[in-house]
Amino acid sequence: MKKGILIAIITSLILIFLFIAFSNKGQDVDMIDFDRSVLNLDLAENSEIIEYPNISLSLSADIIKKEVNGGEIRMFGYNGQIPGPIIKVKQGEELEIEFTNNLDQDTTVHWHGLRLDNEFDGVPGMTQEPIQPGQKFIYKLKFPDAGLYWYHPHIREDYQQELGLYGNILVESSQENKKFNREEFLFLDDIQLYEGDVTPFYQNVVYQTLMGRFGNVMLVNGQEKYDLIVNEGEVVRFYLTNSANTRVFNLKIPGARIKVVGSDVGYYENEFFSDSVILAPSERAIIDIYFDKSGNYELKNINPLKEYSLGTVKVVDGQVLKDFSQDFLILDKNDGFSMFEQYSSKPADVELVLDIKMGSMEHGLMQNMDHGMHGGGMMAGSIDGIEWEDTMAMMNYGSTNKNVEWLITDKKTGKTNEDIDYKWNVGDYVKIRLFNDPNSMHPMQHPIHFHGNRFVVLSKDGINNENMVWKDTVLVPIGATYDIILEVSNPGEWMAHCHIAEHLESGMMAKFEVMQKEGN
Ligand code: C2O
Ligand code: CU
């Protein structure tokens, strides 16, 4: 056992060394910095809740500064806020958003998870042109499904989202029956700092593409320590969104029982109790917690390698207007998922393999290392198929979007990434198999996101999912096989991609086109 670990470490070190030697050779581009000055910038504000805006509102992406880890750094915020405004709407409503780009670079806004009209999906070069600095774009949003959504840029997410561009949209159903005393929106995030600023970003090259950019400071709603005061006996609903570039969170609140109510696009078939919630980049969770005893409850991110404190919920004596403690114990059900049973026995319509191509290694020395790696050399950091931390920072630093290409490959045709262009019809239910190849040069988990259409997870490694929920992102750990059923419902050209920002920048995206059936 010990010997195995030693071999793994040595193999890793050799690989790191070779990789750096290679990546330096291939790097003939001059890296162009972004402006990082904080001169004359306004301070970031806290997010405002915009409740049931009438018909329209305006939103801007602004350059601001914020104190993080004791220093002021240049960041971005929607309407000058981190997170951006929380927008609450009613299911079935429509909303026009007049968006202005006040950044020093192009951007777009993607309304993550919404089944909206294709032309407002915010994908540059696909649904719209990039919005240049000083320019405006009108987004017309639709909210057909109740649930928790979020918005973020779809250009250089690795930079823009990391700097603070993210906000929530809550779509409430018309029969909403609120069985909680208070609601709280939490963005789980991290930021990678170095000597008082973010680790450098470059305009013309994205790096840390191997692992993605793991932060060394945890943030909840842009703050290093989350703080909440509630009254003893309150049931609090938390709306959680992971806005990190690559980090998977495992949220725990020791001493508190978590009722898991919803996920990406709506509510679970069966609500359930759990002592933790795992969230991959872009995934959401809706949870209720009953704080029955006064005292301090710590919010923690606990993974197999590290433990972080994210903040505290302070429970004090106080008045509780309505007692929901009994409702808290009841686990509600939501139906509408039984139709998916029939798909378990059907073969997959398409099979996608998740893999990597490491450019310089193809012809180089590293190819010879290939066999050595499968023993776990490069997988040394993964536990349960997930890289919870950046266990190979050096190698990650040497990786760019030029020497690493992350791959989605269609098994039948051999097509990869943007060459994949499925054509499906409104009304189709497509069974998609996602396989994360553990024998790839560098296996890693991938949160795979589909735009504009929702899906359910049918099975994992052949075991049926007994508790369905509508999703837009599914985390596929190393070696895992997930079968999902995509409900094809929304016409237009859409993307499916990995939501690790650096993987997306390294090509990990496919396309699918949804056609209206004739006669419609
Ligand atoms: Cu939240 Cu294409 O992304
Ligand atoms: Cu990925």
Short mmCIF file of C-alpha atoms in Angstrom, two decimals, residues 2-483:
data_model
loop_
_atom_site.label_atom_id
_atom_site.label_comp_id
_atom_site.label_asym_id
_atom_site.label_seq_id
_atom_site.Cartn_x
_atom_site.Cartn_y
_atom_site.Cartn_z
CA LYS A 2 2.65 2.51 1.12
CA LYS A 3 4.82 1.48 -1.78
CA GLY A 4 1.94 2.18 -4.16
CA ILE A 5 1.52 5.69 -2.87
CA LEU A 6 5.25 6.32 -3.18
CA ILE A 7 5.23 5.14 -6.77
CA ALA A 8 2.22 7.33 -7.46
CA ILE A 9 3.97 10.36 -6.02
CA ILE A 10 7.16 9.73 -7.94
CA THR A 11 5.23 9.20 -11.16
CA SER A 12 3.36 12.44 -10.55
CA LEU A 13 6.57 14.34 -9.97
CA ILE A 14 8.14 13.03 -13.14
CA LEU A 15 5.00 13.93 -15.06
CA ILE A 16 4.87 17.41 -13.59
CA PHE A 17 8.47 17.95 -14.56
CA LEU A 18 7.99 16.72 -18.11
CA PHE A 19 4.77 18.60 -18.51
CA ILE A 20 6.31 21.91 -17.51
CA ALA A 21 9.27 21.31 -19.78
CA PHE A 22 6.86 20.73 -22.63
CA SER A 23 4.40 23.48 -21.96
CA ASN A 24 7.17 26.03 -21.78
CA LYS A 25 8.48 24.93 -25.12
CA GLY A 26 5.08 25.32 -26.71
CA GLN A 27 4.47 28.71 -25.27
CA ASP A 28 5.45 31.24 -27.88
CA VAL A 29 2.52 33.56 -27.19
CA ASP A 30 3.09 36.70 -25.18
CA MET A 31 0.56 36.73 -22.43
CA ILE A 32 -1.46 39.92 -22.34
CA ASP A 33 -2.62 40.99 -18.91
CA PHE A 34 -5.99 42.41 -17.96
CA ASP A 35 -6.19 45.81 -16.30
CA ARG A 36 -6.16 45.06 -12.58
CA SER A 37 -6.14 48.59 -11.21
CA VAL A 38 -8.59 49.58 -8.46
CA LEU A 39 -8.19 53.33 -9.00
CA ASN A 40 -11.47 55.29 -8.87
CA LEU A 41 -13.63 52.18 -8.60
CA ASP A 42 -16.73 52.02 -6.43
CA LEU A 43 -16.97 49.43 -3.71
CA ALA A 44 -19.11 46.37 -4.38
CA GLU A 45 -22.57 46.52 -2.86
CA ASN A 46 -24.54 43.67 -1.35
CA SER A 47 -27.17 42.09 -3.49
CA GLU A 48 -30.57 43.59 -3.59
CA ILE A 49 -33.74 41.54 -3.93
CA ILE A 50 -35.89 42.61 -6.85
CA GLU A 51 -39.33 41.17 -6.12
CA TYR A 52 -41.74 40.64 -8.96
CA PRO A 53 -40.43 43.37 -11.26
CA ASN A 54 -43.07 44.59 -13.61
CA ILE A 55 -42.36 43.69 -17.24
CA SER A 56 -38.83 45.08 -17.38
CA LEU A 57 -35.70 45.96 -15.49
CA SER A 58 -32.21 47.10 -16.25
CA LEU A 59 -29.06 45.25 -15.46
CA SER A 60 -25.44 46.16 -16.03
CA ALA A 61 -22.09 44.47 -15.62
CA ASP A 62 -19.84 46.91 -13.78
CA ILE A 63 -16.23 47.16 -12.71
CA ILE A 64 -15.98 47.56 -8.95
CA LYS A 65 -13.58 46.87 -6.15
CA LYS A 66 -14.04 44.64 -3.17
CA GLU A 67 -12.09 43.79 -0.09
CA VAL A 68 -11.05 40.18 -0.10
CA ASN A 69 -8.54 38.66 2.27
CA GLY A 70 -7.54 42.05 3.61
CA GLY A 71 -6.81 43.77 0.32
CA GLU A 72 -8.89 45.62 -2.26
CA ILE A 73 -9.12 43.93 -5.60
CA ARG A 74 -10.68 44.78 -8.93
CA MET A 75 -13.83 42.76 -9.41
CA PHE A 76 -17.01 42.74 -11.49
CA GLY A 77 -20.62 42.89 -10.33
CA TYR A 78 -24.07 42.99 -11.88
CA ASN A 79 -25.54 46.39 -10.95
CA GLY A 80 -22.40 46.90 -8.91
CA GLN A 81 -23.36 44.04 -6.58
CA ILE A 82 -21.76 40.71 -5.66
CA PRO A 83 -23.74 38.53 -6.08
CA GLY A 84 -25.90 40.36 -8.63
CA PRO A 85 -29.51 41.21 -7.79
CA ILE A 86 -31.77 38.34 -6.73
CA ILE A 87 -34.69 38.43 -9.13
CA LYS A 88 -37.95 36.88 -7.93
CA VAL A 89 -40.65 36.19 -10.48
CA LYS A 90 -43.79 34.13 -10.80
CA GLN A 91 -43.95 31.07 -13.00
CA GLY A 92 -45.35 31.87 -16.44
CA GLU A 93 -44.33 35.52 -16.34
CA GLU A 94 -42.08 37.20 -18.86
CA LEU A 95 -39.42 39.78 -18.22
CA GLU A 96 -37.47 42.13 -20.43
CA ILE A 97 -33.98 42.94 -19.28
CA GLU A 98 -32.12 45.86 -20.74
CA PHE A 99 -28.52 44.89 -20.24
CA THR A 100 -25.55 47.26 -20.47
CA ASN A 101 -21.94 46.16 -20.63
CA ASN A 102 -19.83 48.52 -18.53
CA LEU A 103 -16.86 46.16 -18.44
CA ASP A 104 -13.50 46.62 -20.15
CA GLN A 105 -14.17 43.56 -22.32
CA ASP A 106 -16.91 41.80 -24.28
CA THR A 107 -19.55 39.87 -22.40
CA THR A 108 -22.98 38.23 -22.72
CA VAL A 109 -25.47 37.03 -20.14
CA HIS A 110 -26.56 33.40 -20.02
CA TRP A 111 -29.73 32.64 -18.04
CA HIS A 112 -28.70 29.29 -16.72
CA GLY A 113 -31.40 26.62 -16.63
CA LEU A 114 -34.25 28.67 -18.06
CA ARG A 115 -36.18 27.25 -20.97
CA LEU A 116 -36.27 30.61 -22.69
CA ASP A 117 -36.32 31.60 -26.36
CA ASN A 118 -33.10 30.54 -28.05
CA GLU A 119 -32.11 34.03 -29.24
CA PHE A 120 -31.78 35.21 -25.63
CA ASP A 121 -29.60 32.34 -24.41
CA GLY A 122 -26.48 34.51 -24.40
CA VAL A 123 -24.09 32.23 -26.28
CA PRO A 124 -21.68 34.33 -28.37
CA GLY A 125 -21.32 33.28 -31.98
CA MET A 126 -24.35 31.04 -31.67
CA THR A 127 -27.34 33.03 -30.43
CA GLN A 128 -25.92 36.56 -30.41
CA GLU A 129 -22.86 38.67 -31.07
CA PRO A 130 -20.64 39.50 -28.10
CA ILE A 131 -21.81 42.67 -26.36
CA GLN A 132 -18.94 45.14 -26.58
CA PRO A 133 -18.00 47.58 -23.82
CA GLY A 134 -20.58 50.37 -23.72
CA GLN A 135 -23.14 48.40 -25.73
CA LYS A 136 -26.61 47.23 -24.75
CA PHE A 137 -28.63 44.10 -25.43
CA ILE A 138 -32.27 43.42 -24.65
CA TYR A 139 -32.94 39.97 -23.19
CA LYS A 140 -36.52 38.70 -23.12
CA LEU A 141 -36.88 36.01 -20.50
CA LYS A 142 -39.56 33.37 -19.96
CA PHE A 143 -40.12 31.36 -16.80
CA PRO A 144 -42.06 28.20 -17.63
CA ASP A 145 -40.78 26.18 -14.65
CA ALA A 146 -40.68 26.94 -10.95
CA GLY A 147 -37.22 26.58 -9.47
CA LEU A 148 -33.91 28.22 -8.74
CA TYR A 149 -31.90 29.65 -11.63
CA TRP A 150 -28.89 31.81 -12.08
CA TYR A 151 -27.29 34.14 -14.57
CA HIS A 152 -23.63 34.55 -15.49
CA PRO A 153 -21.47 35.60 -18.47
CA HIS A 154 -20.86 33.22 -21.37
CA ILE A 155 -17.56 34.78 -22.45
CA ARG A 156 -14.44 34.06 -20.46
CA GLU A 157 -16.44 32.72 -17.49
CA ASP A 158 -13.12 31.64 -16.04
CA TYR A 159 -12.36 35.35 -15.51
CA GLN A 160 -15.68 37.19 -15.43
CA GLN A 161 -17.60 34.78 -13.23
CA GLU A 162 -14.59 34.30 -10.93
CA LEU A 163 -14.56 38.09 -10.43
CA GLY A 164 -18.17 38.21 -9.24
CA LEU A 165 -20.59 38.07 -12.16
CA TYR A 166 -23.35 35.76 -10.95
CA GLY A 167 -26.87 36.25 -9.64
CA ASN A 168 -29.97 34.19 -8.82
CA ILE A 169 -33.45 34.09 -10.26
CA LEU A 170 -36.16 32.42 -8.21
CA VAL A 171 -39.25 31.33 -10.11
CA GLU A 172 -42.16 30.72 -7.76
CA SER A 173 -45.08 28.55 -8.70
CA SER A 174 -48.58 29.97 -8.52
CA GLN A 175 -49.61 27.45 -5.84
CA GLU A 176 -46.55 28.15 -3.73
CA ASN A 177 -47.25 27.09 -0.16
CA LYS A 178 -44.40 28.50 1.87
CA LYS A 179 -43.69 26.34 4.87
CA PHE A 180 -40.67 28.24 6.14
CA ASN A 181 -40.05 31.40 8.11
CA ARG A 182 -37.27 32.91 6.09
CA GLU A 183 -35.41 32.43 2.84
CA GLU A 184 -31.73 32.89 2.13
CA PHE A 185 -29.79 32.78 -1.14
CA LEU A 186 -26.27 31.39 -0.96
CA PHE A 187 -23.66 31.31 -3.69
CA LEU A 188 -20.93 28.83 -2.80
CA ASP A 189 -17.72 29.96 -4.42
CA ASP A 190 -13.97 30.25 -4.06
CA ILE A 191 -11.31 32.58 -5.39
CA GLN A 192 -7.64 31.99 -6.11
CA LEU A 193 -5.52 34.76 -4.65
CA TYR A 194 -1.83 35.42 -4.86
CA GLU A 195 0.02 38.33 -3.25
CA GLY A 196 -3.01 40.52 -2.74
CA ASP A 197 -4.75 39.99 -6.07
CA VAL A 198 -6.18 37.15 -8.09
CA THR A 199 -3.57 34.84 -9.61
CA PRO A 200 -2.92 36.37 -13.04
CA PHE A 201 -5.44 36.02 -15.84
CA TYR A 202 -4.53 36.67 -19.46
CA GLN A 203 -6.58 38.09 -22.30
CA ASN A 204 -5.25 35.74 -24.92
CA VAL A 205 -4.75 32.49 -23.08
CA VAL A 206 -6.60 30.56 -20.41
CA TYR A 207 -4.50 28.41 -18.11
CA GLN A 208 -5.07 25.95 -15.27
CA THR A 209 -7.15 24.11 -17.83
CA LEU A 210 -6.22 20.70 -16.47
CA MET A 211 -7.90 20.96 -13.06
CA GLY A 212 -9.64 24.29 -13.44
CA ARG A 213 -8.92 27.21 -11.15
CA PHE A 214 -9.30 26.04 -7.56
CA GLY A 215 -9.63 28.95 -5.14
CA ASN A 216 -7.64 29.19 -1.93
CA VAL A 217 -10.22 31.42 -0.23
CA MET A 218 -13.79 30.22 0.17
CA LEU A 219 -16.58 32.70 -0.49
CA VAL A 220 -20.27 32.64 0.34
CA ASN A 221 -22.10 35.42 -1.50
CA GLY A 222 -18.69 36.96 -2.20
CA GLN A 223 -17.83 37.13 1.52
CA GLU A 224 -15.21 35.18 3.39
CA LYS A 225 -17.52 34.51 6.31
CA TYR A 226 -21.23 34.05 5.95
CA ASP A 227 -23.27 35.30 8.88
CA LEU A 228 -26.92 34.82 9.61
CA ILE A 229 -29.01 35.35 12.72
CA VAL A 230 -32.27 33.44 13.06
CA ASN A 231 -34.72 32.88 15.87
CA GLU A 232 -34.91 29.59 17.73
CA GLY A 233 -37.66 27.49 16.20
CA GLU A 234 -37.45 28.94 12.71
CA VAL A 235 -37.43 26.88 9.56
CA VAL A 236 -35.08 28.50 7.06
CA ARG A 237 -35.07 27.78 3.36
CA PHE A 238 -31.66 28.02 1.71
CA TYR A 239 -31.28 28.40 -2.04
CA LEU A 240 -27.79 27.16 -2.89
CA THR A 241 -25.86 27.69 -6.12
CA ASN A 242 -22.28 26.63 -6.84
CA SER A 243 -20.63 29.45 -8.82
CA ALA A 244 -17.05 28.19 -8.48
CA ASN A 245 -14.97 27.64 -11.60
CA THR A 246 -14.20 24.04 -10.74
CA ARG A 247 -14.61 23.23 -7.03
CA VAL A 248 -17.19 20.68 -5.91
CA PHE A 249 -18.67 21.59 -2.52
CA ASN A 250 -19.91 19.22 0.14
CA LEU A 251 -21.97 21.40 2.43
CA LYS A 252 -22.56 20.32 6.02
CA ILE A 253 -24.07 22.09 8.98
CA PRO A 254 -23.14 19.90 11.95
CA GLY A 255 -26.00 19.63 14.39
CA ALA A 256 -28.62 20.52 11.81
CA ARG A 257 -30.79 18.18 9.84
CA ILE A 258 -31.09 19.13 6.19
CA LYS A 259 -34.30 18.56 4.29
CA VAL A 260 -33.47 18.44 0.59
CA VAL A 261 -36.39 19.78 -1.37
CA GLY A 262 -35.20 20.77 -4.82
CA SER A 263 -32.37 20.73 -7.32
CA ASP A 264 -31.56 22.57 -10.57
CA VAL A 265 -34.92 22.93 -12.24
CA GLY A 266 -37.55 22.23 -9.63
CA TYR A 267 -38.45 19.86 -6.86
CA TYR A 268 -37.61 16.24 -6.01
CA GLU A 269 -40.00 13.39 -6.57
CA ASN A 270 -39.43 12.58 -2.86
CA GLU A 271 -38.07 15.13 -0.44
CA PHE A 272 -35.47 13.60 1.86
CA PHE A 273 -33.33 14.25 4.90
CA SER A 274 -29.58 14.32 4.54
CA ASP A 275 -26.60 15.44 6.55
CA SER A 276 -24.79 16.96 3.58
CA VAL A 277 -25.32 18.33 0.08
CA ILE A 278 -22.86 17.86 -2.75
CA LEU A 279 -22.92 20.59 -5.36
CA ALA A 280 -20.83 20.71 -8.55
CA PRO A 281 -20.25 23.94 -10.48
CA SER A 282 -23.58 25.37 -11.67
CA GLU A 283 -25.74 22.89 -9.74
CA ARG A 284 -28.37 24.18 -7.33
CA ALA A 285 -30.03 22.79 -4.23
CA ILE A 286 -33.08 23.95 -2.34
CA ILE A 287 -32.93 22.89 1.29
CA ASP A 288 -34.87 23.56 4.51
CA ILE A 289 -33.35 23.56 7.97
CA TYR A 290 -35.22 23.64 11.26
CA PHE A 291 -33.16 25.41 13.92
CA ASP A 292 -34.71 24.00 17.06
CA LYS A 293 -31.95 24.87 19.53
CA SER A 294 -30.24 28.17 20.16
CA GLY A 295 -26.51 28.37 19.62
CA ASN A 296 -24.07 28.61 16.77
CA TYR A 297 -24.31 26.37 13.73
CA GLU A 298 -21.30 26.32 11.49
CA LEU A 299 -21.54 26.07 7.74
CA LYS A 300 -18.83 23.79 6.51
CA ASN A 301 -17.41 22.54 3.29
CA ILE A 302 -16.04 19.13 4.13
CA ASN A 303 -14.30 17.02 1.53
CA PRO A 304 -12.11 13.95 1.95
CA LEU A 305 -8.96 16.08 1.84
CA LYS A 306 -9.87 19.31 3.60
CA GLU A 307 -12.38 21.02 5.80
CA TYR A 308 -13.40 24.67 5.55
CA SER A 309 -15.60 26.88 7.66
CA LEU A 310 -17.85 28.96 5.44
CA GLY A 311 -19.67 30.90 8.13
CA THR A 312 -22.10 30.69 11.00
CA VAL A 313 -25.81 30.66 11.61
CA LYS A 314 -26.46 32.13 15.01
CA VAL A 315 -29.71 30.93 16.55
CA VAL A 316 -31.05 33.27 19.22
CA ASP A 317 -34.16 33.53 21.40
CA GLY A 318 -36.83 35.41 19.58
CA GLN A 319 -40.31 35.36 18.29
CA VAL A 320 -41.38 32.87 15.68
CA LEU A 321 -44.49 34.18 13.98
CA LYS A 322 -45.57 30.86 12.60
CA ASP A 323 -44.53 27.40 13.72
CA PHE A 324 -43.49 25.19 10.83
CA SER A 325 -41.77 22.54 12.92
CA GLN A 326 -44.42 19.94 12.11
CA ASP A 327 -44.38 20.71 8.39
CA PHE A 328 -40.63 20.33 8.47
CA LEU A 329 -41.02 16.67 9.42
CA ILE A 330 -43.29 15.91 6.49
CA LEU A 331 -41.55 14.80 3.33
CA ASP A 332 -43.58 15.94 0.34
CA LYS A 333 -43.82 14.19 -2.98
CA ASN A 334 -43.95 15.55 -6.50
CA ASP A 335 -45.18 13.43 -9.36
CA GLY A 336 -44.71 13.51 -13.10
CA PHE A 337 -41.67 11.24 -13.26
CA SER A 338 -43.24 7.79 -13.63
CA MET A 339 -43.19 8.05 -17.44
CA PHE A 340 -39.41 7.65 -17.38
CA GLU A 341 -39.47 4.07 -16.10
CA GLN A 342 -40.06 2.78 -19.60
CA TYR A 343 -36.67 4.13 -20.69
CA SER A 344 -34.56 1.96 -18.38
CA SER A 345 -34.77 -1.05 -20.67
CA LYS A 346 -34.15 0.93 -23.88
CA PRO A 347 -30.69 1.30 -25.40
CA ALA A 348 -29.09 4.72 -25.32
CA ASP A 349 -29.78 6.92 -28.35
CA VAL A 350 -26.39 8.56 -28.12
CA GLU A 351 -23.27 7.80 -26.11
CA LEU A 352 -20.82 10.49 -25.14
CA VAL A 353 -17.35 9.78 -23.81
CA LEU A 354 -15.55 12.37 -21.66
CA ASP A 355 -11.83 12.46 -22.23
CA ILE A 356 -8.79 14.68 -22.76
CA LYS A 357 -6.20 15.30 -25.43
CA MET A 358 -2.96 16.75 -24.20
CA GLY A 359 -1.38 18.33 -27.23
CA SER A 360 2.33 18.31 -26.67
CA MET A 361 2.24 14.79 -25.32
CA GLU A 362 0.94 13.16 -28.42
CA HIS A 363 4.28 13.05 -30.15
CA GLY A 364 6.33 13.55 -27.07
CA LEU A 365 7.81 11.65 -24.30
CA MET A 366 4.70 11.70 -22.26
CA GLN A 367 3.00 9.15 -24.42
CA ASN A 368 5.42 6.61 -23.05
CA MET A 369 4.25 7.44 -19.61
CA ASP A 370 0.72 6.50 -20.49
CA HIS A 371 0.74 3.02 -18.95
CA GLY A 372 2.39 4.24 -15.81
CA MET A 373 -0.46 6.59 -15.24
CA HIS A 374 -3.28 4.18 -15.02
CA GLY A 375 -2.01 2.89 -11.75
CA GLY A 376 -3.15 6.14 -10.30
CA GLY A 377 -0.21 8.45 -10.92
CA MET A 378 -2.42 11.20 -12.17
CA MET A 379 -5.45 10.08 -10.32
CA ALA A 380 -3.73 10.27 -6.98
CA GLY A 381 -5.92 13.14 -5.85
CA SER A 382 -9.31 11.74 -6.74
CA ILE A 383 -11.54 10.16 -4.15
CA ASP A 384 -14.91 8.72 -5.14
CA GLY A 385 -14.09 9.82 -8.67
CA ILE A 386 -13.86 13.47 -7.71
CA GLU A 387 -10.87 15.78 -7.58
CA TRP A 388 -11.85 17.77 -4.52
CA GLU A 389 -8.71 19.87 -4.44
CA ASP A 390 -5.97 20.84 -6.85
CA THR A 391 -3.57 18.05 -6.02
CA MET A 392 -1.24 18.87 -8.88
CA ALA A 393 -1.01 22.61 -8.91
CA MET A 394 2.31 22.75 -10.73
CA MET A 395 1.07 20.74 -13.62
CA ASN A 396 -2.19 22.66 -13.61
CA TYR A 397 -0.26 25.92 -13.92
CA GLY A 398 1.52 24.63 -17.00
CA SER A 399 -1.71 23.67 -18.71
CA THR A 400 -3.45 26.08 -21.09
CA ASN A 401 -6.29 26.07 -23.59
CA LYS A 402 -3.57 25.62 -26.21
CA ASN A 403 -1.85 22.50 -24.90
CA VAL A 404 -4.93 20.81 -23.42
CA GLU A 405 -8.12 19.92 -25.21
CA TRP A 406 -10.96 18.46 -23.19
CA LEU A 407 -13.13 16.19 -25.26
CA ILE A 408 -16.72 15.16 -25.58
CA THR A 409 -16.75 12.35 -28.14
CA ASP A 410 -19.77 10.80 -29.77
CA LYS A 411 -19.06 7.10 -29.60
CA LYS A 412 -20.90 6.16 -32.78
CA THR A 413 -19.53 8.79 -35.16
CA GLY A 414 -16.24 9.58 -33.44
CA LYS A 415 -17.08 13.27 -33.75
CA THR A 416 -15.84 15.52 -30.99
CA ASN A 417 -16.88 18.77 -29.34
CA GLU A 418 -18.33 21.35 -31.73
CA ASP A 419 -18.39 18.87 -34.59
CA ILE A 420 -21.13 17.11 -32.66
CA ASP A 421 -24.36 18.60 -33.91
CA TYR A 422 -27.38 16.48 -33.01
CA LYS A 423 -30.72 17.20 -34.59
CA TRP A 424 -33.74 16.43 -32.46
CA ASN A 425 -37.41 17.34 -32.60
CA VAL A 426 -39.64 18.99 -30.06
CA GLY A 427 -41.38 16.15 -28.24
CA ASP A 428 -38.43 13.74 -28.41
CA TYR A 429 -37.08 12.11 -25.29
CA VAL A 430 -33.44 11.30 -25.95
CA LYS A 431 -31.58 8.77 -23.85
CA ILE A 432 -28.01 10.02 -23.51
CA ARG A 433 -25.24 7.95 -21.97
CA LEU A 434 -22.37 9.92 -20.44
CA PHE A 435 -19.24 7.92 -19.76
CA ASN A 436 -16.25 9.47 -18.01
CA ASP A 437 -13.31 7.40 -19.21
CA PRO A 438 -11.09 6.51 -16.22
CA ASN A 439 -8.26 5.47 -18.53
CA SER A 440 -7.94 8.86 -20.14
CA MET A 441 -4.61 10.70 -19.80
CA HIS A 442 -6.03 12.82 -17.04
CA PRO A 443 -9.43 11.75 -15.84
CA MET A 444 -11.46 14.26 -13.89
CA GLN A 445 -15.10 14.75 -12.94
CA HIS A 446 -17.20 16.87 -15.31
CA PRO A 447 -20.44 18.69 -14.51
CA ILE A 448 -22.21 18.42 -17.88
CA HIS A 449 -24.77 21.13 -18.58
CA PHE A 450 -27.44 21.23 -21.29
CA HIS A 451 -28.82 24.59 -22.39
CA GLY A 452 -32.47 25.47 -22.87
CA ASN A 453 -33.90 22.00 -22.19
CA ARG A 454 -34.17 19.96 -19.02
CA PHE A 455 -33.42 16.32 -18.24
CA VAL A 456 -33.73 13.68 -15.56
CA VAL A 457 -31.04 11.26 -14.41
CA LEU A 458 -32.28 7.77 -15.21
CA SER A 459 -29.42 5.72 -13.77
CA LYS A 460 -25.90 5.76 -12.50
CA ASP A 461 -23.61 2.82 -13.32
CA GLY A 462 -26.67 0.79 -14.22
CA ILE A 463 -28.48 1.44 -10.97
CA ASN A 464 -31.81 3.15 -11.42
CA ASN A 465 -32.36 6.55 -9.91
CA GLU A 466 -35.29 6.19 -7.52
CA ASN A 467 -35.70 9.87 -6.80
CA MET A 468 -35.90 12.03 -9.86
CA VAL A 469 -35.82 15.77 -10.26
CA TRP A 470 -35.49 18.00 -13.29
CA LYS A 471 -31.87 18.93 -13.84
CA ASP A 472 -29.78 21.00 -16.23
CA THR A 473 -26.37 19.85 -14.97
CA VAL A 474 -25.15 16.43 -13.91
CA LEU A 475 -21.83 15.69 -12.25
CA VAL A 476 -20.17 12.68 -13.86
CA PRO A 477 -17.36 11.39 -11.60
CA ILE A 478 -14.29 9.60 -12.95
CA GLY A 479 -15.20 6.20 -14.31
CA ALA A 480 -18.94 6.72 -13.94
CA THR A 481 -21.66 6.08 -16.50
CA TYR A 482 -24.79 8.19 -16.27
CA ASP A 483 -27.90 7.70 -18.36
#
